[in-house]
Amino acid sequence: MLRITGGKVYDPANGLDGVVREICIDHGKIVEQVAGGRVIDAAGMIVFPGGVDVHTHVAGGALNFARAMTPENQRNATPFLHKEKLRAGIGGPTPTTFATGYLYAGMGYTTVNEAAVPVLSAKHTHEELRDTPIVDKSMCLLMANNEIVLDLLEAGEVERAKHVVGWLIHAAKSWGVKAVNPGGVAAWKWGKNASRMNEVVTGYNSLTPAMIVGGLARICDELGLPHPMHLHCNNLGAPGNIATTLDTMKAVDGARCHLAHLQFHAYGGDEWDTMRSESVQLANYFNEHPNFTADAGAVLFGNAVTITADGPWQHLLYQLTGRKWGNLDVENETGCGIVPYTYKGSNLVNAIQWAVGLELLLLINDPWRMYLTTDHPNGACFWRYPEIIHMLMNADFRREQVAKLPAKALKRTVIAELDREYSLFEIAIVTSAGPARALGMPHKGHLGVGADADVTIYHENPDGELMFRYPRYVIKGGEVVVEEGDLKSSVEGRQFVIEPQFDPAIEDYLRPLFQQYYTMSFENYPVETERVEHPAVTECGKE
Ligand SMILES: [Zn+2]
């Protein structure tokens, strides 16, 4: 039992905006009251629901590939190595599993969504998530280049495709569906890409990216998934991609949809020399279409590692930078590319990207629909979120940073004109309440009775970066893991899993396709429940 007294509570889902109120915890849940137990005096502190990361990359084959490709990062030990009961880990842009859990919890985050998992790698991903302590986890499954799904969408067999998607979610023990560069990764297997929404995908007769986007968004809605289709649009990172992004939003056709790392999809111009921000145009369209949520995918200057299922984009990035490049093709399902990258303030393109991420966070007016991410480790590492929070909360500090940009970048962006400052209430929305709602996790992102007892307590400080980098206490599932600003202990997390409804006869359809096309037998493909860490299963789609 635990009581937190005297702190100012920021709990947007329950309408609490800095109200001094007692928070009581028993058996890992928030309760009305407790008799006895430990008391944490939070006077002079602020109390937030634990952070929820809607889009991050922390586990699985691609991450391991990235860790192996950046041996220089292995020099960055985590600050936890000396601690009793905690495990060793490596930090840097792609921390190892134990370090990932400690670093997230050390920043006050208690739930993370691994945003890109091929079904074929789901076993490996679950094993790494199991090794990622403290935080609760979910994953989204890559579907927009899955050959079985694409063949059905091309044939107009959306109903059967729905059962296949339902079965695949069941087989991988995942939470939702991810679409990455729809059709483009399939085309990449022929050395091509798919950058126009209504152009036929290489290797197909009539299938277009628009058909994939529209079909999958509808399927996610019809399956009743708690989290809508999680979409990485075509043409990521390319100058002029605003047209593709807007065409994609139209192709979604009113269905619910989460747009990942929006920053990478809001560029004007025709080529790198003429690239400019189109955040105003994108934010205006987004503000008027409530079927969308998004995360920022903000960029910070410094070292990052770009990792994405978007194979063709990664090849282009490799050509542009001459840095190391890794390419993974996942048979019949998806691909992946990895390129270490350094964002530089003096580089015009990077400066525009830096500005666009902040602009979208400031121009999209409903914080319940736009969340803080860096598309870790693509735009920056997750443990740098407090730097962004400080810039969102303090317009003067932000202006000082904007003034350092190259003069040319200021002409191509609007960041210098934006005065908005986030309140603590809004920070609690974009880091916790909003993403929990978008993920469809009713027990996360708030401090009402019945919620999971994930609570972060910060010492109030005018410097938002300092305040949010070093929480005073972090409580995960009712256990105090950070005490007096120090990570003291570790707990195991849980894995959130969806069990959708599908026609069991779909297995008779899939089995011969596996026989014909996969190197793995159908029976060995699904993830056994025993591999999943403390699975918390939600059924959906039942009448
Ligand atoms: Zn991502």
Coordinates of N, CA, C and O in Angstrom, one line a residue, residues 7 14 25 46 114 129 199 210 227 240 248 253 263 271 280 291 295 297 305 340 351 358 378 394 467 483 514 541:
G7 N 1.2 16.4 -3.4 CA 1.7 16.8 -4.7 C 0.6 17.4 -5.6 O -0.6 17.1 -5.4
N14 N -8.7 12.7 -16.3 CA -9.7 13.0 -15.3 C -9.9 14.4 -15.0 O -10.4 14.8 -13.9
I25 N -2.6 3.8 -3.6 CA -2.2 2.6 -4.5 C -2.3 1.4 -3.6 O -1.8 1.3 -2.5
I46 N 5.3 17.7 -8.6 CA 4.1 17.4 -9.5 C 4.0 15.9 -9.7 O 5.0 15.2 -9.8
E114 N 6.5 -1.0 -29.3 CA 7.5 -1.3 -30.3 C 6.7 -1.3 -31.6 O 5.8 -2.1 -31.9
L129 N 11.8 -8.2 -25.6 CA 10.9 -7.4 -24.8 C 10.9 -7.9 -23.4 O 10.8 -7.2 -22.4
E199 N -0.2 4.9 -58.3 CA 0.6 4.2 -59.3 C 0.7 2.7 -58.9 O 0.8 2.4 -57.7
A210 N -2.6 3.3 -52.5 CA -3.9 3.8 -51.9 C -4.8 2.7 -51.6 O -5.5 2.7 -50.6
H227 N -6.2 -0.1 -31.2 CA -5.3 0.9 -31.8 C -5.5 0.9 -33.3 O -5.5 -0.2 -33.9
G240 N 9.3 17.6 -50.9 CA 8.0 17.5 -51.7 C 7.0 16.5 -51.3 O 6.0 16.3 -51.9
T248 N -2.3 10.4 -49.0 CA -2.4 9.2 -48.1 C -3.6 9.5 -47.2 O -4.4 8.6 -46.9
D253 N -9.7 7.6 -46.1 CA -11.1 7.7 -46.4 C -11.9 7.7 -45.1 O -12.9 6.9 -45.0
Q263 N 6.8 14.4 -38.6 CA 7.9 15.3 -39.1 C 8.5 14.9 -40.4 O 8.8 15.8 -41.2
E271 N 13.7 19.3 -54.5 CA 14.9 18.5 -54.3 C 15.6 19.1 -53.0 O 15.1 20.0 -52.4
V280 N 2.6 24.0 -41.9 CA 1.4 24.7 -41.8 C 0.3 24.0 -42.6 O -0.8 23.8 -42.1
N291 N -10.3 12.0 -37.5 CA -10.0 10.6 -37.5 C -8.5 10.2 -37.4 O -8.1 9.1 -37.2
D295 N 2.2 11.1 -34.1 CA 3.3 11.4 -33.2 C 4.4 12.2 -34.0 O 4.4 12.1 -35.2
G297 N 7.9 12.4 -34.2 CA 9.1 12.0 -34.8 C 10.1 13.2 -34.9 O 10.7 13.4 -35.9
V305 N 20.6 6.6 -35.0 CA 20.7 5.5 -35.9 C 19.4 5.4 -36.5 O 18.3 5.3 -35.9
P340 N 23.5 4.5 -39.7 CA 23.8 5.5 -38.6 C 23.8 6.9 -39.2 O 24.2 7.1 -40.4
A351 N 18.5 21.2 -40.3 CA 17.9 22.3 -39.6 C 16.4 22.4 -39.9 O 15.6 22.7 -39.0
L358 N 9.2 20.5 -34.3 CA 8.6 21.4 -33.3 C 7.4 22.2 -33.8 O 6.4 22.4 -33.1
N378 N 15.5 7.0 -34.5 CA 15.7 7.7 -35.8 C 15.9 9.2 -35.8 O 16.8 9.7 -36.5
N394 N 8.9 26.6 -23.1 CA 9.6 27.9 -22.9 C 9.9 28.5 -24.2 O 10.9 28.1 -24.9
M467 N 13.7 19.2 -15.0 CA 12.6 18.6 -14.3 C 12.2 17.2 -14.8 O 12.0 16.3 -14.0
E483 N 13.8 6.2 -6.5 CA 13.6 6.8 -5.2 C 14.6 7.9 -5.1 O 15.8 7.8 -5.4
F514 N 2.0 -21.3 -47.1 CA 3.3 -21.4 -46.4 C 4.1 -22.5 -47.0 O 5.3 -22.4 -47.2
G541 N -13.5 -7.4 -31.1 CA -14.3 -7.8 -32.2 C -15.5 -8.7 -31.9 O -16.2 -9.2 -32.8

